[in-house]
Amino acid sequence: MNPTASDALVFFGATGDLAYKKIFPALQSMVKRGLRVPVIGVAGRSWTSDQFRARARESLKEHGRVDSVAFDKLSQLLGYVGGDYHNPATFEAVRKELGSARRPTFYLAIPPALFGVVVEQLGKSGCTKGARVIVEKPFGHDFGSAQELNQTLLTAFDESAIFRIDHYLGKRPVQNLVFFRFVNSFLEPIWNSKYVESVQITMSESIGVQGRGAFYDQTGTIRDVIQNHLFQVLANLTMEPPIRMDTESVRDEKVKLLKAVLPLAVNDMVRGQFRGYRAEKGVAADSKVETFAAMRLLVNTSRWQGTPFYLRAGKHLPVNCTEVVVRLRRPPLLFPLCTVPANYFRFRIGPDMTIGLGATAMDPAERMCGQEVELQVKHHPTADEMDAYERLLGDAMAGDASSFAREDYVEEAWRIVDPALMAATPVYEYEPNTWGPSEVDQRVSPPGGWQNPVVAAGAGLEISS
Ligand code: BG6
């Protein structure tokens, strides 16, 4: 057993949305894999432990499945503390509930505005010795507030005890981007601007803001998913091979990469807002917050100079899918009668994990013409696979920071988007269930246009893995 492993988990925001959708399902799976430490939920409501367990059961019914054996075990581990985060008594109750635990992990699944007060109270109550803290994204609102947040965290925790969660880092297909690049020798010679013409990363969500209007209207798409999730994808696709595979060597390379990304130019970005957003609960009637954004970024390294990177994300788009298309430069035109499309790699991150290779094969008819084919390897996650939250909670409790963002990484990410976020740029309305405002195609369009993901099983060779 790892002698530094956490011996309790305390999560703040226990009656909230994130706990309901992600944390309870992750906890049940962790219990199935052997988690046997106290798990204490903390929130403002004065619930009994039984009410809290009932909430956990509801969450599992809706977001997974109640496994009666594992749920019974989880129920025995669960405790609840209700109280105001400003009140020291709440933290005394947490201390008491922790019993003999000496190395708890505190998970702040709460709005960032509350991080400061909770960290301060944890420090005052003597709970932080030997402890770790997990903070949910977004880390701050911009470069300055991220630095302030870090200062606050550092008053009570050492950097080595701070785990900044970005659940994309816990997704296997995101981890696979690094793995696939560095274990396959055929990629390295072409993984540069001489061969890669452009890269596009699309995070398309068919859902809207789902009752999170108040949060979303303070955040917007760039802060919610681009500055963190999509930048992680970008870093995994473009960073140099780490000198060693230890945590800090890998994180060093990611920071180096972000340092080379030029600040986002206002003209390289289009923001959109779906029609109907302003009528959502918690959203200002004249809101200018984006629910869609598309941008072009440049990575100023010798490997990537000359390859533009296009990122887009949005709510109420036609499909639920996140994927990357790496488009290669075309070969010289040897067969003048046929237009040869660009080859590409497709890396799908969700809902399934797909690696696709877009190629041109000779048309079966007796002509020197080509037809586009995509060779695919596809993997659909199974119910017993770890989900991102389970993996990351387990890693943090074990003290493994490899899949968490370091302070300097977060600050670099803000440095890239801050100038464009601070400028008063227009937000264009788009119809739900479309690919965003038409201004995108006029202003931020990759060579060959955006490749809109198609989620239904496509043509091509499917090799089940
Ligand atoms: C979260 C965002 O971080 O990621 C949400 O706050 C978004 O707005 C979610 O819906 C998407 O995650 P996934 O794993 O479904 O791609």
Short mmCIF file of C-alpha atoms and ligand atoms in Angstrom, two decimals:
data_model
loop_
_atom_site.label_atom_id
_atom_site.label_comp_id
_atom_site.label_asym_id
_atom_site.label_seq_id
_atom_site.Cartn_x
_atom_site.Cartn_y
_atom_site.Cartn_z
CA MET A 1 0.00 0.00 0.00
CA ASN A 2 1.15 3.54 -0.86
CA PRO A 3 2.15 5.06 2.52
CA THR A 4 1.28 8.56 1.30
CA ALA A 5 -2.16 7.59 -0.03
CA SER A 6 -5.00 9.70 1.32
CA ASP A 7 -6.94 8.13 4.15
CA ALA A 8 -10.14 10.16 3.68
CA LEU A 9 -11.91 12.14 0.98
CA VAL A 10 -13.89 15.27 1.80
CA PHE A 11 -15.80 16.91 -1.00
CA PHE A 12 -17.31 20.36 -0.80
CA GLY A 13 -20.30 21.07 -3.01
CA ALA A 14 -21.75 17.68 -2.09
CA THR A 15 -25.34 18.57 -2.96
CA GLY A 16 -24.36 20.25 -6.23
CA ASP A 17 -24.52 19.42 -9.89
CA LEU A 18 -21.00 18.06 -10.31
CA ALA A 19 -21.34 15.72 -7.35
CA TYR A 20 -24.66 14.49 -8.69
CA LYS A 21 -23.48 13.88 -12.24
CA LYS A 22 -19.89 12.80 -11.79
CA ILE A 23 -18.64 12.35 -8.24
CA PHE A 24 -21.11 9.77 -6.87
CA PRO A 25 -20.75 7.50 -9.94
CA ALA A 26 -16.96 7.79 -9.65
CA LEU A 27 -17.11 6.97 -5.93
CA GLN A 28 -19.19 3.83 -6.47
CA SER A 29 -16.68 2.62 -9.06
CA MET A 30 -13.79 3.42 -6.74
CA VAL A 31 -15.44 1.37 -4.02
CA LYS A 32 -15.77 -1.52 -6.49
CA ARG A 33 -12.03 -1.29 -7.03
CA GLY A 34 -11.28 -1.29 -3.30
CA LEU A 35 -11.70 2.24 -1.91
CA ARG A 36 -12.25 1.85 1.86
CA VAL A 37 -11.73 5.29 3.40
CA PRO A 38 -14.27 7.73 4.88
CA VAL A 39 -15.93 9.89 2.23
CA ILE A 40 -17.43 13.05 3.68
CA GLY A 41 -19.70 15.37 1.75
CA VAL A 42 -19.94 19.01 2.81
CA ALA A 43 -22.54 21.52 1.64
CA GLY A 44 -24.75 24.33 2.87
CA ARG A 45 -27.94 22.31 3.32
CA SER A 46 -28.65 20.85 6.73
CA TRP A 47 -29.27 17.30 5.57
CA THR A 48 -28.97 14.13 7.60
CA SER A 49 -26.51 11.45 6.48
CA ASP A 50 -29.50 9.38 5.33
CA GLN A 51 -30.73 12.18 3.10
CA PHE A 52 -27.24 12.43 1.68
CA ARG A 53 -27.11 8.69 0.95
CA ALA A 54 -30.51 8.94 -0.73
CA ARG A 55 -29.09 11.70 -2.93
CA ALA A 56 -26.15 9.44 -3.82
CA ARG A 57 -28.56 6.66 -4.80
CA GLU A 58 -30.60 9.04 -6.98
CA SER A 59 -27.43 10.21 -8.69
CA LEU A 60 -26.41 6.65 -9.49
CA LYS A 61 -29.84 5.78 -10.82
CA GLU A 62 -29.67 8.72 -13.20
CA HIS A 63 -25.97 8.69 -14.07
CA GLY A 64 -24.89 5.11 -14.14
CA ARG A 65 -26.35 2.21 -12.22
CA VAL A 66 -26.80 1.31 -8.58
CA ASP A 67 -24.63 -1.71 -7.88
CA SER A 68 -26.23 -2.92 -4.66
CA VAL A 69 -23.09 -4.51 -3.17
CA ALA A 70 -20.83 -1.56 -3.97
CA PHE A 71 -23.49 0.96 -3.01
CA ASP A 72 -23.94 -0.64 0.42
CA LYS A 73 -20.20 -0.37 1.00
CA LEU A 74 -20.18 3.22 -0.21
CA SER A 75 -23.10 4.06 2.08
CA GLN A 76 -21.11 2.85 5.06
CA LEU A 77 -18.23 5.13 4.11
CA LEU A 78 -20.37 8.21 3.43
CA GLY A 79 -20.75 10.97 6.00
CA TYR A 80 -22.26 14.41 5.65
CA VAL A 81 -21.56 17.80 7.20
CA GLY A 82 -24.03 20.61 6.50
CA GLY A 83 -23.09 24.18 7.27
CA ASP A 84 -22.04 27.60 6.09
CA TYR A 85 -18.57 27.74 4.53
CA HIS A 86 -17.94 31.00 6.38
CA ASN A 87 -18.65 29.43 9.76
CA PRO A 88 -15.70 27.85 11.64
CA ALA A 89 -18.16 25.40 13.25
CA THR A 90 -18.63 23.72 9.85
CA PHE A 91 -14.93 22.97 9.70
CA GLU A 92 -14.79 21.79 13.29
CA ALA A 93 -17.51 19.32 12.33
CA VAL A 94 -15.42 18.22 9.33
CA ARG A 95 -12.40 17.76 11.59
CA LYS A 96 -14.51 15.64 13.93
CA GLU A 97 -15.95 13.59 11.10
CA LEU A 98 -12.41 12.88 9.85
CA GLY A 99 -11.71 10.97 13.07
CA SER A 100 -8.26 9.42 12.97
CA ALA A 101 -7.61 10.28 9.29
CA ARG A 102 -4.27 12.09 8.92
CA ARG A 103 -3.91 12.53 5.16
CA PRO A 104 -7.29 13.65 3.81
CA THR A 105 -7.92 14.89 0.29
CA PHE A 106 -10.21 17.92 0.10
CA TYR A 107 -12.05 18.27 -3.18
CA LEU A 108 -13.45 21.74 -3.86
CA ALA A 109 -16.32 20.97 -6.23
CA ILE A 110 -17.71 24.45 -5.63
CA PRO A 111 -17.84 27.77 -7.51
CA PRO A 112 -14.38 29.38 -7.68
CA ALA A 113 -15.66 32.39 -5.71
CA LEU A 114 -15.82 30.11 -2.65
CA PHE A 115 -12.33 28.58 -2.94
CA GLY A 116 -10.74 31.35 -0.87
CA VAL A 117 -13.05 31.09 2.11
CA VAL A 118 -12.97 27.29 2.22
CA VAL A 119 -9.18 27.14 2.00
CA GLU A 120 -8.85 29.76 4.72
CA GLN A 121 -11.24 27.93 7.02
CA LEU A 122 -9.54 24.60 6.38
CA GLY A 123 -6.24 26.19 7.34
CA LYS A 124 -7.64 27.72 10.52
CA SER A 125 -9.29 24.50 11.61
CA GLY A 126 -6.00 22.62 11.43
CA CYS A 127 -7.31 20.28 8.71
CA THR A 128 -4.59 20.94 6.13
CA LYS A 129 -1.57 19.24 7.68
CA GLY A 130 -0.65 16.22 5.53
CA ALA A 131 -3.65 16.97 3.29
CA ARG A 132 -4.12 17.41 -0.45
CA VAL A 133 -6.56 19.68 -2.23
CA ILE A 134 -8.30 19.20 -5.57
CA VAL A 135 -9.66 22.30 -7.27
CA GLU A 136 -12.13 22.28 -10.12
CA LYS A 137 -11.62 24.33 -13.25
CA PRO A 138 -11.83 27.11 -14.32
CA PHE A 139 -8.82 28.16 -12.24
CA GLY A 140 -9.52 31.84 -11.99
CA HIS A 141 -11.14 34.08 -14.55
CA ASP A 142 -8.00 35.43 -16.17
CA PHE A 143 -4.23 35.56 -15.60
CA GLY A 144 -4.45 37.89 -12.60
CA SER A 145 -7.20 36.04 -10.78
CA ALA A 146 -5.49 32.69 -11.43
CA GLN A 147 -2.38 34.05 -9.71
CA GLU A 148 -4.49 35.29 -6.80
CA LEU A 149 -6.18 31.92 -6.51
CA ASN A 150 -2.81 30.21 -6.46
CA GLN A 151 -1.63 32.54 -3.74
CA THR A 152 -4.70 31.66 -1.70
CA LEU A 153 -4.15 27.93 -2.17
CA LEU A 154 -0.48 28.30 -1.29
CA THR A 155 -1.35 29.86 2.06
CA ALA A 156 -2.62 26.47 3.21
CA PHE A 157 -1.13 23.88 0.82
CA ASP A 158 2.22 23.23 -0.77
CA GLU A 159 2.24 23.21 -4.62
CA SER A 160 2.91 19.44 -4.48
CA ALA A 161 -0.37 19.01 -2.57
CA ILE A 162 -2.49 21.02 -5.05
CA PHE A 163 -4.31 19.08 -7.76
CA ARG A 164 -5.97 21.27 -10.42
CA ILE A 165 -8.50 19.03 -12.06
CA ASP A 166 -9.30 19.18 -15.76
CA HIS A 167 -11.27 16.06 -16.45
CA TYR A 168 -10.07 15.95 -20.07
CA LEU A 169 -6.68 14.95 -18.69
CA GLY A 170 -8.31 11.87 -17.20
CA LYS A 171 -9.84 10.75 -20.52
CA ARG A 172 -8.07 7.83 -22.12
CA PRO A 173 -8.43 9.18 -25.67
CA VAL A 174 -6.73 12.43 -24.56
CA GLN A 175 -3.92 10.47 -22.90
CA ASN A 176 -3.74 8.36 -26.04
CA LEU A 177 -2.79 11.38 -28.13
CA VAL A 178 0.58 11.46 -26.39
CA PHE A 179 0.90 7.69 -26.34
CA PHE A 180 0.03 7.19 -30.00
CA ARG A 181 2.38 9.93 -31.15
CA PHE A 182 5.40 8.72 -29.27
CA VAL A 183 5.11 4.95 -29.65
CA ASN A 184 4.50 4.90 -33.40
CA SER A 185 7.63 5.53 -35.41
CA PHE A 186 5.75 6.41 -38.60
CA LEU A 187 4.38 9.62 -37.06
CA GLU A 188 7.47 11.44 -35.85
CA PRO A 189 8.98 12.20 -39.31
CA ILE A 190 5.76 13.82 -40.52
CA TRP A 191 4.59 15.43 -37.26
CA ASN A 192 5.65 18.94 -38.20
CA SER A 193 4.69 21.86 -40.41
CA LYS A 194 6.47 20.42 -43.43
CA TYR A 195 3.80 17.72 -43.64
CA VAL A 196 0.94 18.93 -41.45
CA GLU A 197 -1.04 21.62 -43.23
CA SER A 198 -3.48 22.43 -40.43
CA VAL A 199 -5.11 20.98 -37.36
CA GLN A 200 -8.70 21.39 -36.24
CA ILE A 201 -10.13 20.53 -32.87
CA THR A 202 -13.90 20.51 -32.47
CA MET A 203 -15.81 20.10 -29.22
CA SER A 204 -19.43 19.97 -30.22
CA GLU A 205 -22.15 19.59 -27.58
CA SER A 206 -25.78 19.14 -28.49
CA ILE A 207 -26.85 20.08 -24.96
CA GLY A 208 -27.44 23.66 -23.87
CA VAL A 209 -26.48 25.11 -20.50
CA GLN A 210 -28.73 22.64 -18.64
CA GLY A 211 -29.78 24.81 -15.70
CA ARG A 212 -26.23 26.13 -15.23
CA GLY A 213 -27.10 29.53 -16.70
CA ALA A 214 -25.81 31.51 -13.72
CA PHE A 215 -22.42 29.76 -13.85
CA TYR A 216 -22.24 29.86 -17.61
CA ASP A 217 -23.04 33.54 -17.85
CA GLN A 218 -19.99 34.28 -15.68
CA THR A 219 -17.85 31.96 -17.74
CA GLY A 220 -18.62 31.46 -21.44
CA THR A 221 -17.23 28.82 -23.78
CA ILE A 222 -13.64 30.04 -23.92
CA ARG A 223 -13.19 29.93 -20.15
CA ASP A 224 -15.40 26.89 -19.68
CA VAL A 225 -13.82 24.47 -22.12
CA ILE A 226 -11.31 26.01 -24.55
CA GLN A 227 -8.71 27.55 -22.23
CA ASN A 228 -8.55 24.24 -20.35
CA HIS A 229 -9.94 21.12 -22.08
CA LEU A 230 -9.07 22.01 -25.67
CA PHE A 231 -5.69 23.48 -24.75
CA GLN A 232 -4.82 20.18 -23.09
CA VAL A 233 -5.72 18.41 -26.32
CA LEU A 234 -3.61 20.94 -28.25
CA ALA A 235 -0.64 20.44 -25.92
CA ASN A 236 -0.80 16.66 -26.19
CA LEU A 237 -0.86 16.91 -29.97
CA THR A 238 2.02 19.32 -30.30
CA MET A 239 4.43 19.09 -27.37
CA GLU A 240 7.95 17.77 -27.82
CA PRO A 241 8.76 14.30 -26.47
CA PRO A 242 9.52 14.60 -22.76
CA ILE A 243 13.09 13.91 -21.64
CA ARG A 244 11.68 11.35 -19.18
CA MET A 245 8.15 10.14 -18.57
CA ASP A 246 8.01 11.32 -14.94
CA THR A 247 5.35 13.79 -13.88
CA GLU A 248 7.41 16.97 -13.95
CA SER A 249 9.23 16.19 -17.20
CA VAL A 250 5.87 15.73 -18.96
CA ARG A 251 4.40 18.85 -17.38
CA ASP A 252 7.54 20.83 -18.32
CA GLU A 253 7.00 19.99 -21.99
CA LYS A 254 3.38 21.09 -21.86
CA VAL A 255 4.32 24.41 -20.32
CA LYS A 256 7.07 24.90 -22.93
CA LEU A 257 4.53 24.29 -25.65
CA LEU A 258 2.01 26.77 -24.27
CA LYS A 259 4.76 29.36 -23.94
CA ALA A 260 5.21 29.11 -27.70
CA VAL A 261 1.53 29.75 -28.50
CA LEU A 262 1.07 33.33 -29.67
CA PRO A 263 -1.60 35.40 -27.90
CA LEU A 264 -4.99 34.93 -29.52
CA ALA A 265 -5.61 37.81 -31.92
CA VAL A 266 -9.06 39.40 -31.89
CA ASN A 267 -9.37 38.90 -35.65
CA ASP A 268 -8.64 35.21 -35.27
CA MET A 269 -11.67 34.58 -33.11
CA VAL A 270 -15.44 34.50 -33.60
CA ARG A 271 -17.82 34.26 -30.66
CA GLY A 272 -21.42 33.09 -31.00
CA GLN A 273 -24.48 32.78 -28.79
CA PHE A 274 -27.35 30.37 -29.47
CA ARG A 275 -30.75 31.89 -29.99
CA GLY A 276 -32.70 31.52 -26.75
CA TYR A 277 -29.69 31.67 -24.44
CA ARG A 278 -30.74 35.01 -22.92
CA ALA A 279 -34.02 33.49 -21.79
CA GLU A 280 -32.21 30.81 -19.75
CA LYS A 281 -32.55 31.02 -15.96
CA GLY A 282 -29.62 32.91 -14.44
CA VAL A 283 -28.59 34.55 -17.73
CA ALA A 284 -28.63 38.35 -18.15
CA ALA A 285 -31.29 39.57 -20.60
CA ASP A 286 -28.61 41.46 -22.54
CA SER A 287 -25.83 38.89 -22.07
CA LYS A 288 -22.85 39.10 -24.42
CA VAL A 289 -21.38 35.85 -23.15
CA GLU A 290 -20.48 33.30 -25.82
CA THR A 291 -21.91 29.79 -26.01
CA PHE A 292 -19.75 29.10 -29.05
CA ALA A 293 -16.27 30.15 -30.06
CA ALA A 294 -13.95 29.41 -32.94
CA MET A 295 -10.34 30.53 -33.06
CA ARG A 296 -7.08 30.20 -34.92
CA LEU A 297 -3.89 29.77 -32.92
CA LEU A 298 -0.27 29.74 -33.97
CA VAL A 299 2.43 27.74 -32.26
CA ASN A 300 5.75 29.48 -32.68
CA THR A 301 8.19 26.57 -32.56
CA SER A 302 10.46 25.25 -35.28
CA ARG A 303 8.22 22.18 -35.49
CA TRP A 304 4.97 24.07 -35.93
CA GLN A 305 5.72 27.38 -37.62
CA GLY A 306 3.46 27.45 -40.69
CA THR A 307 0.75 25.14 -39.36
CA PRO A 308 -2.38 26.92 -38.12
CA PHE A 309 -4.43 25.35 -35.33
CA TYR A 310 -8.20 25.84 -35.37
CA LEU A 311 -10.25 25.26 -32.24
CA ARG A 312 -14.01 25.51 -31.87
CA ALA A 313 -16.49 24.56 -29.19
CA GLY A 314 -20.11 25.25 -28.55
CA LYS A 315 -23.43 24.37 -27.00
CA HIS A 316 -26.55 23.41 -28.97
CA LEU A 317 -24.54 22.21 -31.94
CA PRO A 318 -25.77 19.33 -34.10
CA VAL A 319 -23.91 16.44 -32.43
CA ASN A 320 -22.15 15.42 -29.23
CA CYS A 321 -18.60 14.82 -30.26
CA THR A 322 -15.07 15.98 -29.59
CA GLU A 323 -12.48 15.22 -32.21
CA VAL A 324 -9.24 16.33 -33.82
CA VAL A 325 -8.49 16.33 -37.54
CA VAL A 326 -4.82 16.65 -38.50
CA ARG A 327 -4.73 17.47 -42.20
CA LEU A 328 -1.61 16.69 -44.19
CA ARG A 329 -0.28 18.63 -47.15
CA ARG A 330 -1.21 17.19 -50.53
CA PRO A 331 1.29 15.33 -52.68
CA PRO A 332 2.33 16.83 -56.04
CA LEU A 333 -0.39 16.37 -58.65
CA LEU A 334 0.80 13.35 -60.67
CA PHE A 335 -2.60 12.27 -61.99
CA PRO A 336 -4.04 15.44 -63.50
CA LEU A 337 -7.45 13.92 -64.12
CA CYS A 338 -8.25 13.31 -60.50
CA THR A 339 -8.26 15.72 -57.60
CA VAL A 340 -6.54 14.17 -54.67
CA PRO A 341 -7.98 15.13 -51.30
CA ALA A 342 -5.66 15.80 -48.40
CA ASN A 343 -4.78 12.85 -46.18
CA TYR A 344 -5.64 13.27 -42.56
CA PHE A 345 -5.60 11.69 -39.13
CA ARG A 346 -8.77 11.75 -37.07
CA PHE A 347 -8.56 11.37 -33.30
CA ARG A 348 -11.97 11.15 -31.70
CA ILE A 349 -12.07 11.83 -27.99
CA GLY A 350 -15.75 11.26 -27.40
CA PRO A 351 -18.31 9.72 -27.46
CA ASP A 352 -16.06 6.86 -28.63
CA MET A 353 -12.33 6.63 -29.13
CA THR A 354 -11.51 6.56 -32.81
CA ILE A 355 -8.24 6.77 -34.63
CA GLY A 356 -8.85 7.27 -38.33
CA LEU A 357 -6.55 7.62 -41.28
CA GLY A 358 -8.03 9.39 -44.27
CA ALA A 359 -6.38 8.23 -47.47
CA THR A 360 -7.00 8.03 -51.19
CA ALA A 361 -7.25 4.58 -52.78
CA MET A 362 -7.56 3.77 -56.46
CA ASP A 363 -11.11 3.68 -57.69
CA PRO A 364 -12.17 0.05 -58.39
CA ALA A 365 -13.38 1.14 -61.82
CA GLU A 366 -10.76 0.93 -64.60
CA ARG A 367 -9.65 4.52 -64.24
CA MET A 368 -6.68 6.27 -62.71
CA CYS A 369 -8.90 7.97 -60.21
CA GLY A 370 -8.99 8.01 -56.50
CA GLN A 371 -11.66 7.45 -53.90
CA GLU A 372 -11.47 8.65 -50.33
CA VAL A 373 -11.35 6.00 -47.66
CA GLU A 374 -10.95 6.22 -43.92
CA LEU A 375 -9.28 3.40 -42.06
CA GLN A 376 -10.54 3.38 -38.52
CA VAL A 377 -9.87 1.79 -35.20
CA LYS A 378 -12.77 2.43 -32.88
CA HIS A 379 -13.30 1.65 -29.25
CA HIS A 380 -16.58 2.16 -27.42
CA PRO A 381 -16.07 2.56 -23.68
CA THR A 382 -17.50 -0.32 -21.67
CA ALA A 383 -19.37 0.04 -18.38
CA ASP A 384 -16.50 -1.29 -16.27
CA GLU A 385 -13.88 1.08 -17.68
CA MET A 386 -12.74 3.92 -15.46
CA ASP A 387 -14.24 7.24 -16.30
CA ALA A 388 -12.17 10.42 -16.16
CA TYR A 389 -13.34 11.49 -12.70
CA GLU A 390 -12.72 8.10 -11.18
CA ARG A 391 -9.22 7.99 -12.64
CA LEU A 392 -8.36 11.51 -11.50
CA LEU A 393 -9.78 11.21 -8.00
CA GLY A 394 -7.83 7.99 -7.56
CA ASP A 395 -4.64 9.62 -8.89
CA ALA A 396 -4.98 12.64 -6.60
CA MET A 397 -5.60 10.46 -3.56
CA ALA A 398 -2.52 8.43 -4.47
CA GLY A 399 -0.50 11.65 -4.84
CA ASP A 400 0.11 11.20 -8.58
CA ALA A 401 0.01 14.66 -10.20
CA SER A 402 0.78 13.57 -13.79
CA SER A 403 -2.73 14.25 -15.03
CA PHE A 404 -3.21 17.59 -13.27
CA ALA A 405 -2.38 21.08 -14.42
CA ARG A 406 0.58 22.84 -12.85
CA GLU A 407 0.36 26.49 -11.80
CA ASP A 408 2.64 27.77 -14.58
CA TYR A 409 0.60 25.84 -17.18
CA VAL A 410 -2.63 27.48 -16.05
CA GLU A 411 -1.08 30.93 -16.16
CA GLU A 412 0.30 30.36 -19.67
CA ALA A 413 -3.14 29.25 -20.84
CA TRP A 414 -4.64 32.50 -19.56
CA ARG A 415 -1.86 34.53 -21.17
CA ILE A 416 -2.94 33.16 -24.56
CA VAL A 417 -6.65 34.00 -24.33
CA ASP A 418 -6.63 37.05 -22.07
CA PRO A 419 -6.05 39.76 -24.72
CA ALA A 420 -8.94 38.54 -26.87
CA LEU A 421 -11.20 38.00 -23.85
CA MET A 422 -10.55 41.52 -22.57
CA ALA A 423 -11.38 43.13 -25.93
CA ALA A 424 -15.03 43.99 -26.48
CA THR A 425 -15.66 41.67 -29.42
CA PRO A 426 -19.09 41.08 -30.95
CA VAL A 427 -21.08 37.98 -30.19
CA TYR A 428 -23.10 36.65 -33.16
CA GLU A 429 -26.36 34.82 -32.74
CA TYR A 430 -26.72 31.31 -34.19
CA GLU A 431 -29.62 28.93 -34.51
CA PRO A 432 -29.55 25.95 -32.16
CA ASN A 433 -28.59 22.75 -33.93
CA THR A 434 -26.31 24.51 -36.41
CA TRP A 435 -22.51 24.80 -36.53
CA GLY A 436 -22.39 28.28 -35.05
CA PRO A 437 -22.68 31.71 -36.66
CA SER A 438 -21.94 32.14 -40.37
CA GLU A 439 -19.14 34.60 -39.51
CA VAL A 440 -17.03 31.57 -38.59
CA ASP A 441 -16.78 30.38 -42.18
CA GLN A 442 -15.88 33.87 -43.32
CA ARG A 443 -13.27 34.60 -40.67
CA VAL A 444 -11.94 31.48 -38.98
CA SER A 445 -12.07 28.70 -41.50
CA PRO A 446 -9.36 26.05 -41.84
CA PRO A 447 -7.98 25.06 -45.26
CA GLY A 448 -10.60 22.80 -46.82
CA GLY A 449 -13.22 24.09 -44.36
CA TRP A 450 -14.34 22.73 -41.00
CA GLN A 451 -14.84 18.97 -40.89
CA ASN A 452 -18.08 18.57 -39.00
CA PRO A 453 -18.04 15.36 -36.99
CA VAL A 454 -20.50 12.68 -38.03
CA VAL A 455 -21.30 10.44 -35.14
CA ALA A 456 -23.23 7.66 -36.87
CA ALA A 457 -21.02 4.73 -37.87
CA GLY A 458 -19.31 5.89 -41.04
CA ALA A 459 -17.94 4.09 -44.02
CA GLY A 460 -14.49 2.64 -43.72
CA LEU A 461 -12.78 -0.30 -42.21
CA GLU A 462 -13.65 -0.74 -38.57
CA ILE A 463 -11.29 -2.83 -36.50
CA SER A 464 -12.68 -3.43 -33.05
CA SER A 465 -10.09 -3.12 -30.38
C1 BG6 B 1 -17.21 20.73 -18.39
C2 BG6 B 1 -17.93 21.98 -18.78
O1 BG6 B 1 -15.93 21.03 -17.91
O2 BG6 B 1 -17.10 19.86 -19.51
C3 BG6 B 1 -19.28 21.66 -19.38
O3 BG6 B 1 -18.08 22.82 -17.65
C4 BG6 B 1 -19.16 20.64 -20.49
O4 BG6 B 1 -19.91 22.84 -19.86
C5 BG6 B 1 -18.35 19.44 -20.03
O5 BG6 B 1 -20.47 20.23 -20.86
C6 BG6 B 1 -18.09 18.49 -21.18
O6 BG6 B 1 -17.44 17.34 -20.74
P1 BG6 B 1 -17.48 16.00 -21.60
O7 BG6 B 1 -16.66 15.05 -20.79
O8 BG6 B 1 -18.92 15.60 -21.69
O9 BG6 B 1 -16.89 16.31 -22.93
#
